[in-house]
C-alpha cells in the first residue's frame, strides 16, 4: 500500500478537473431498495449482479459529471451536422459497394436459374406423365381389340371411349376437329405424289407383266404401221425417226395399263 501511494504521488499532476475528467463514486442507489449497494453485497460469482453494479456505478458518475460540465460550459451533445472522418477512403468504399452489388446480382441470377430448372423439371415431369398415360390408353386399346378379335369379348365400348376422349381433347376448337376423309390439300398431294409406298423400281417388269402380251400391236411394232414406210416406202428415213405425238403416247400408255 505504501508503494502504491508513492507511485501515485509521483505521476499525479495538479491540473484542473476539466483537464482530468476523473470521477470516483460508488454505485447509484438501487431504485427498488432505495439504497446504494456496497461491494460486500455484490456476489462476484454472479454475473448479473456484477454487471448491474458496474452499470449503476457508471450511472452515478454520469449524474455527477454532467452538471459540472454544463456549469463549465462544455458541450455534451453531438451537433446534428457533425460528420466524422471515415476510416476508409471513398474509393475503397466504392469498391466495397461494387463488390456487394455484384454478389447480390450473382445471387439473383442463381435464384433465377434455380427457378428455370425447377420449371423445366416440372414441365418434363408433366410431359412424361402425359406420354405414360397415352401409352397406357394405347395398350388398353390394343388389348381390347385383341380380345374382340379372339372372340373373348363382344363389347365395342373401347371405340366409344376413344371417340369421346378425342372429342374432349378437341372440344372448343372448331378448326382442329377431325373431318371425314382427307382435306383438299391432302387429296391434291395424294394425286400429285401418290399414296406412299415403294417408288424406286415400281416400273420394273414382273413375271406376270412379262408374260402378258395383250397390249402388243403388230401394226405399230418395229415402225411398220401405216404411213411409216419400209425401206422403199413413202416415208423414208424421215418417217422412221418420227415420234408419236403426246396425245397418241398418252393413249398408248393408257391402253397398256
Short mmCIF file of C-alpha atoms in Angstrom, two decimals:
data_model
loop_
_atom_site.label_atom_id
_atom_site.label_comp_id
_atom_site.label_asym_id
_atom_site.label_seq_id
_atom_site.Cartn_x
_atom_site.Cartn_y
_atom_site.Cartn_z
CA UNK A 1 0.00 0.00 0.00
CA UNK A 2 2.82 2.40 0.79
CA UNK A 3 4.45 1.67 -2.55
CA UNK A 4 1.19 2.34 -4.42
CA UNK A 5 0.74 5.65 -2.65
CA UNK A 6 4.33 6.59 -3.51
CA UNK A 7 3.80 5.81 -7.20
CA UNK A 8 0.52 7.74 -7.18
CA UNK A 9 2.25 10.77 -5.74
CA UNK A 10 4.90 10.62 -8.48
CA UNK A 11 2.58 10.72 -11.55
CA UNK A 12 -0.16 12.87 -10.01
CA UNK A 13 -0.44 16.27 -11.65
CA UNK A 14 -2.15 19.24 -10.17
CA UNK A 15 -4.45 20.05 -13.10
CA UNK A 16 -7.97 21.40 -13.28
CA UNK A 17 -10.82 18.87 -13.22
CA UNK A 18 -11.89 19.76 -16.77
CA UNK A 19 -8.48 18.56 -17.94
CA UNK A 20 -8.69 15.32 -15.94
CA UNK A 21 -12.43 14.46 -16.01
CA UNK A 22 -11.99 11.85 -13.31
CA UNK A 23 -14.98 10.81 -11.23
CA UNK A 24 -14.74 8.36 -8.38
CA UNK A 25 -18.06 7.36 -6.87
CA UNK A 26 -19.88 4.36 -5.57
CA UNK A 27 -22.85 2.75 -7.28
CA UNK A 28 -26.05 4.75 -7.60
CA UNK A 29 -28.91 3.88 -5.24
CA UNK A 30 -30.98 0.87 -6.30
CA UNK A 31 -34.45 2.14 -7.34
CA UNK A 32 -36.03 -0.99 -5.88
CA UNK A 33 -34.44 -0.97 -2.43
CA UNK A 34 -33.73 2.85 -2.44
CA UNK A 35 -30.26 2.14 -1.07
CA UNK A 36 -26.76 2.07 -2.51
CA UNK A 37 -25.31 -1.39 -2.96
CA UNK A 38 -21.98 -1.89 -1.29
CA UNK A 39 -19.20 -4.02 -2.64
CA UNK A 40 -19.82 -6.58 0.06
CA UNK A 41 -23.41 -7.12 -1.11
CA UNK A 42 -22.33 -7.99 -4.66
CA UNK A 43 -21.52 -11.62 -5.33
CA UNK A 44 -18.51 -11.68 -7.70
CA UNK A 45 -19.53 -15.09 -8.97
CA UNK A 46 -22.97 -13.78 -10.01
CA UNK A 47 -22.59 -12.28 -13.50
CA UNK A 48 -25.87 -10.41 -13.38
CA UNK A 49 -25.15 -8.68 -10.04
CA UNK A 50 -21.62 -7.82 -11.09
CA UNK A 51 -22.74 -6.23 -14.39
CA UNK A 52 -25.54 -4.31 -12.67
CA UNK A 53 -23.04 -2.97 -10.14
CA UNK A 54 -20.84 -1.67 -12.96
CA UNK A 55 -23.87 -0.13 -14.67
CA UNK A 56 -25.06 1.71 -11.55
CA UNK A 57 -21.55 2.94 -10.80
CA UNK A 58 -21.24 4.38 -14.33
CA UNK A 59 -24.69 5.90 -13.98
CA UNK A 60 -23.66 7.63 -10.74
CA UNK A 61 -20.56 9.02 -12.45
CA UNK A 62 -22.64 10.43 -15.32
CA UNK A 63 -25.12 12.05 -12.94
CA UNK A 64 -22.22 13.67 -11.12
CA UNK A 65 -20.18 14.77 -14.15
CA UNK A 66 -22.92 16.21 -16.43
CA UNK A 67 -23.93 19.14 -14.16
CA UNK A 68 -20.28 20.05 -13.63
CA UNK A 69 -19.62 20.01 -17.41
CA UNK A 70 -22.68 22.20 -18.07
CA UNK A 71 -21.53 24.60 -15.35
CA UNK A 72 -18.16 24.88 -17.12
CA UNK A 73 -20.00 25.37 -20.48
CA UNK A 74 -18.56 22.20 -22.00
CA UNK A 75 -20.86 20.76 -24.73
CA UNK A 76 -22.01 17.22 -24.03
CA UNK A 77 -24.20 16.56 -27.10
CA UNK A 78 -23.09 15.93 -30.66
CA UNK A 79 -24.39 18.57 -33.11
CA UNK A 80 -26.82 17.49 -35.83
CA UNK A 81 -24.46 18.50 -38.66
CA UNK A 82 -21.50 16.64 -37.24
CA UNK A 83 -19.65 14.39 -39.70
CA UNK A 84 -16.85 12.18 -38.50
CA UNK A 85 -13.93 11.33 -40.73
CA UNK A 86 -14.31 7.87 -42.28
CA UNK A 87 -11.69 5.26 -41.55
CA UNK A 88 -11.69 4.24 -45.26
CA UNK A 89 -11.48 6.43 -48.36
CA UNK A 90 -14.32 6.98 -50.80
CA UNK A 91 -12.55 4.87 -53.45
CA UNK A 92 -12.33 1.94 -51.07
CA UNK A 93 -16.00 2.29 -50.11
CA UNK A 94 -16.94 2.44 -53.81
CA UNK A 95 -15.07 -0.82 -54.43
CA UNK A 96 -16.86 -2.41 -51.49
CA UNK A 97 -20.21 -1.18 -52.82
CA UNK A 98 -19.49 -2.59 -56.29
CA UNK A 99 -18.46 -5.92 -54.79
CA UNK A 100 -21.64 -6.13 -52.72
CA UNK A 101 -23.71 -5.24 -55.79
CA UNK A 102 -22.01 -7.95 -57.88
CA UNK A 103 -22.63 -10.51 -55.12
CA UNK A 104 -26.30 -9.55 -55.00
CA UNK A 105 -26.62 -9.84 -58.79
CA UNK A 106 -24.94 -13.25 -58.68
CA UNK A 107 -27.39 -14.41 -56.03
CA UNK A 108 -30.33 -13.14 -58.12
CA UNK A 109 -29.03 -14.92 -61.23
CA UNK A 110 -28.58 -18.11 -59.24
CA UNK A 111 -32.14 -17.90 -57.90
CA UNK A 112 -33.49 -17.25 -61.38
CA UNK A 113 -31.55 -20.23 -62.76
CA UNK A 114 -32.91 -22.42 -59.97
CA UNK A 115 -36.47 -21.33 -60.81
CA UNK A 116 -35.93 -22.07 -64.51
CA UNK A 117 -34.51 -25.51 -63.70
CA UNK A 118 -37.47 -26.21 -61.44
CA UNK A 119 -39.90 -25.12 -64.18
CA UNK A 120 -38.14 -27.30 -66.77
CA UNK A 121 -38.16 -30.22 -64.37
CA UNK A 122 -41.87 -29.77 -63.71
CA UNK A 123 -42.61 -29.45 -67.44
CA UNK A 124 -40.64 -32.61 -68.18
CA UNK A 125 -42.48 -34.41 -65.40
CA UNK A 126 -45.85 -33.37 -66.84
CA UNK A 127 -44.75 -34.43 -70.32
CA UNK A 128 -43.63 -37.84 -69.07
CA UNK A 129 -46.94 -38.31 -67.27
CA UNK A 130 -48.86 -37.45 -70.44
CA UNK A 131 -46.77 -39.89 -72.52
CA UNK A 132 -47.24 -42.64 -69.95
CA UNK A 133 -50.99 -42.04 -69.88
CA UNK A 134 -51.17 -42.19 -73.68
CA UNK A 135 -49.12 -45.38 -73.76
CA UNK A 136 -51.38 -46.90 -71.14
CA UNK A 137 -54.50 -45.96 -73.10
CA UNK A 138 -52.98 -47.36 -76.29
CA UNK A 139 -52.04 -50.58 -74.54
CA UNK A 140 -55.56 -50.97 -73.13
CA UNK A 141 -56.98 -50.27 -76.57
CA UNK A 142 -54.80 -52.92 -78.22
CA UNK A 143 -55.68 -55.47 -75.55
CA UNK A 144 -59.38 -54.80 -76.04
CA UNK A 145 -59.01 -55.18 -79.82
CA UNK A 146 -57.15 -58.49 -79.41
CA UNK A 147 -59.82 -59.80 -77.07
CA UNK A 148 -62.51 -58.80 -79.56
CA UNK A 149 -60.65 -60.47 -82.45
CA UNK A 150 -60.18 -63.68 -80.48
CA UNK A 151 -63.83 -63.73 -79.50
CA UNK A 152 -63.16 -63.34 -75.80
CA UNK A 153 -65.25 -60.20 -75.72
CA UNK A 154 -68.15 -58.89 -77.79
CA UNK A 155 -68.16 -55.32 -76.48
CA UNK A 156 -67.05 -52.35 -78.55
CA UNK A 157 -67.06 -49.84 -75.71
CA UNK A 158 -63.38 -49.01 -76.26
CA UNK A 159 -64.25 -47.41 -79.60
CA UNK A 160 -66.77 -45.13 -77.93
CA UNK A 161 -64.26 -44.24 -75.22
CA UNK A 162 -61.60 -43.38 -77.79
CA UNK A 163 -64.04 -41.22 -79.74
CA UNK A 164 -65.19 -39.47 -76.56
CA UNK A 165 -61.62 -38.77 -75.41
CA UNK A 166 -60.65 -37.38 -78.83
CA UNK A 167 -63.70 -35.12 -78.85
CA UNK A 168 -62.98 -33.97 -75.30
CA UNK A 169 -59.41 -33.00 -76.19
CA UNK A 170 -60.52 -31.03 -79.24
CA UNK A 171 -63.67 -29.51 -77.79
CA UNK A 172 -64.00 -25.78 -78.20
CA UNK A 173 -61.67 -25.57 -81.21
CA UNK A 174 -63.66 -26.00 -84.40
CA UNK A 175 -60.63 -25.64 -86.65
CA UNK A 176 -59.00 -28.71 -85.08
CA UNK A 177 -61.98 -31.04 -85.26
CA UNK A 178 -61.44 -34.09 -87.39
CA UNK A 179 -63.28 -34.34 -90.70
CA UNK A 180 -64.29 -37.41 -92.62
CA UNK A 181 -61.69 -38.21 -95.24
CA UNK A 182 -58.60 -36.18 -96.17
CA UNK A 183 -58.85 -32.47 -96.79
CA UNK A 184 -58.33 -30.77 -100.15
CA UNK A 185 -54.60 -30.23 -99.61
CA UNK A 186 -54.07 -33.87 -98.75
CA UNK A 187 -56.09 -35.03 -101.76
CA UNK A 188 -54.03 -32.78 -104.07
CA UNK A 189 -50.76 -34.15 -102.71
CA UNK A 190 -52.02 -37.72 -102.99
CA UNK A 191 -52.97 -37.09 -106.59
CA UNK A 192 -49.61 -35.46 -107.38
CA UNK A 193 -47.19 -37.63 -105.44
CA UNK A 194 -49.12 -40.84 -104.88
CA UNK A 195 -50.19 -42.55 -101.68
CA UNK A 196 -46.78 -43.51 -100.35
CA UNK A 197 -45.21 -46.91 -100.61
CA UNK A 198 -42.38 -48.04 -102.82
CA UNK A 199 -41.38 -45.63 -105.59
CA UNK A 200 -37.99 -46.92 -106.70
CA UNK A 201 -38.25 -49.84 -109.08
CA UNK A 202 -42.01 -49.51 -109.42
CA UNK A 203 -41.76 -49.81 -113.26
CA UNK A 204 -39.73 -52.99 -113.24
CA UNK A 205 -41.20 -56.00 -115.06
CA UNK A 206 -42.54 -58.92 -113.13
CA UNK A 207 -43.23 -62.45 -114.21
CA UNK A 208 -46.89 -61.68 -114.83
CA UNK A 209 -46.21 -58.45 -116.75
CA UNK A 210 -43.55 -60.21 -118.84
CA UNK A 211 -45.93 -62.97 -119.89
CA UNK A 212 -48.79 -60.53 -120.55
CA UNK A 213 -48.77 -59.68 -124.30
CA UNK A 214 -52.35 -58.46 -124.59
CA UNK A 215 -51.21 -54.92 -125.28
CA UNK A 216 -48.90 -55.93 -128.15
CA UNK A 217 -49.85 -54.41 -131.53
CA UNK A 218 -48.12 -55.72 -134.58
CA UNK A 219 -49.13 -52.80 -136.75
CA UNK A 220 -47.23 -50.24 -134.74
CA UNK A 221 -44.34 -52.54 -133.76
CA UNK A 222 -40.95 -52.02 -135.47
CA UNK A 223 -42.21 -48.86 -137.20
CA UNK A 224 -44.26 -50.85 -139.72
CA UNK A 225 -47.59 -49.13 -139.25
CA UNK A 226 -49.47 -47.26 -141.96
CA UNK A 227 -47.61 -44.22 -143.16
CA UNK A 228 -44.34 -45.38 -141.61
CA UNK A 229 -42.91 -46.97 -144.75
CA UNK A 230 -40.28 -49.65 -145.05
CA UNK A 231 -37.00 -49.46 -146.83
CA UNK A 232 -38.52 -48.28 -150.06
CA UNK A 233 -41.64 -46.88 -148.54
CA UNK A 234 -43.07 -43.47 -148.86
CA UNK A 235 -41.85 -42.13 -145.58
CA UNK A 236 -38.16 -42.95 -145.93
CA UNK A 237 -35.68 -42.19 -143.12
CA UNK A 238 -37.67 -39.17 -142.04
CA UNK A 239 -40.70 -41.34 -141.35
CA UNK A 240 -38.60 -43.84 -139.36
CA UNK A 241 -37.44 -41.16 -136.91
CA UNK A 242 -40.84 -39.58 -136.43
CA UNK A 243 -42.03 -39.72 -132.82
CA UNK A 244 -45.75 -40.14 -131.97
CA UNK A 245 -47.48 -37.10 -130.57
CA UNK A 246 -48.18 -36.53 -126.90
CA UNK A 247 -51.85 -37.46 -127.15
CA UNK A 248 -51.00 -40.65 -129.03
CA UNK A 249 -48.36 -41.59 -126.45
CA UNK A 250 -50.85 -40.96 -123.62
CA UNK A 251 -53.42 -43.20 -125.32
CA UNK A 252 -50.80 -45.92 -125.79
CA UNK A 253 -49.85 -45.66 -122.14
CA UNK A 254 -53.48 -45.88 -121.00
CA UNK A 255 -54.07 -48.85 -123.29
CA UNK A 256 -51.04 -50.59 -121.84
CA UNK A 257 -52.48 -50.22 -118.34
#
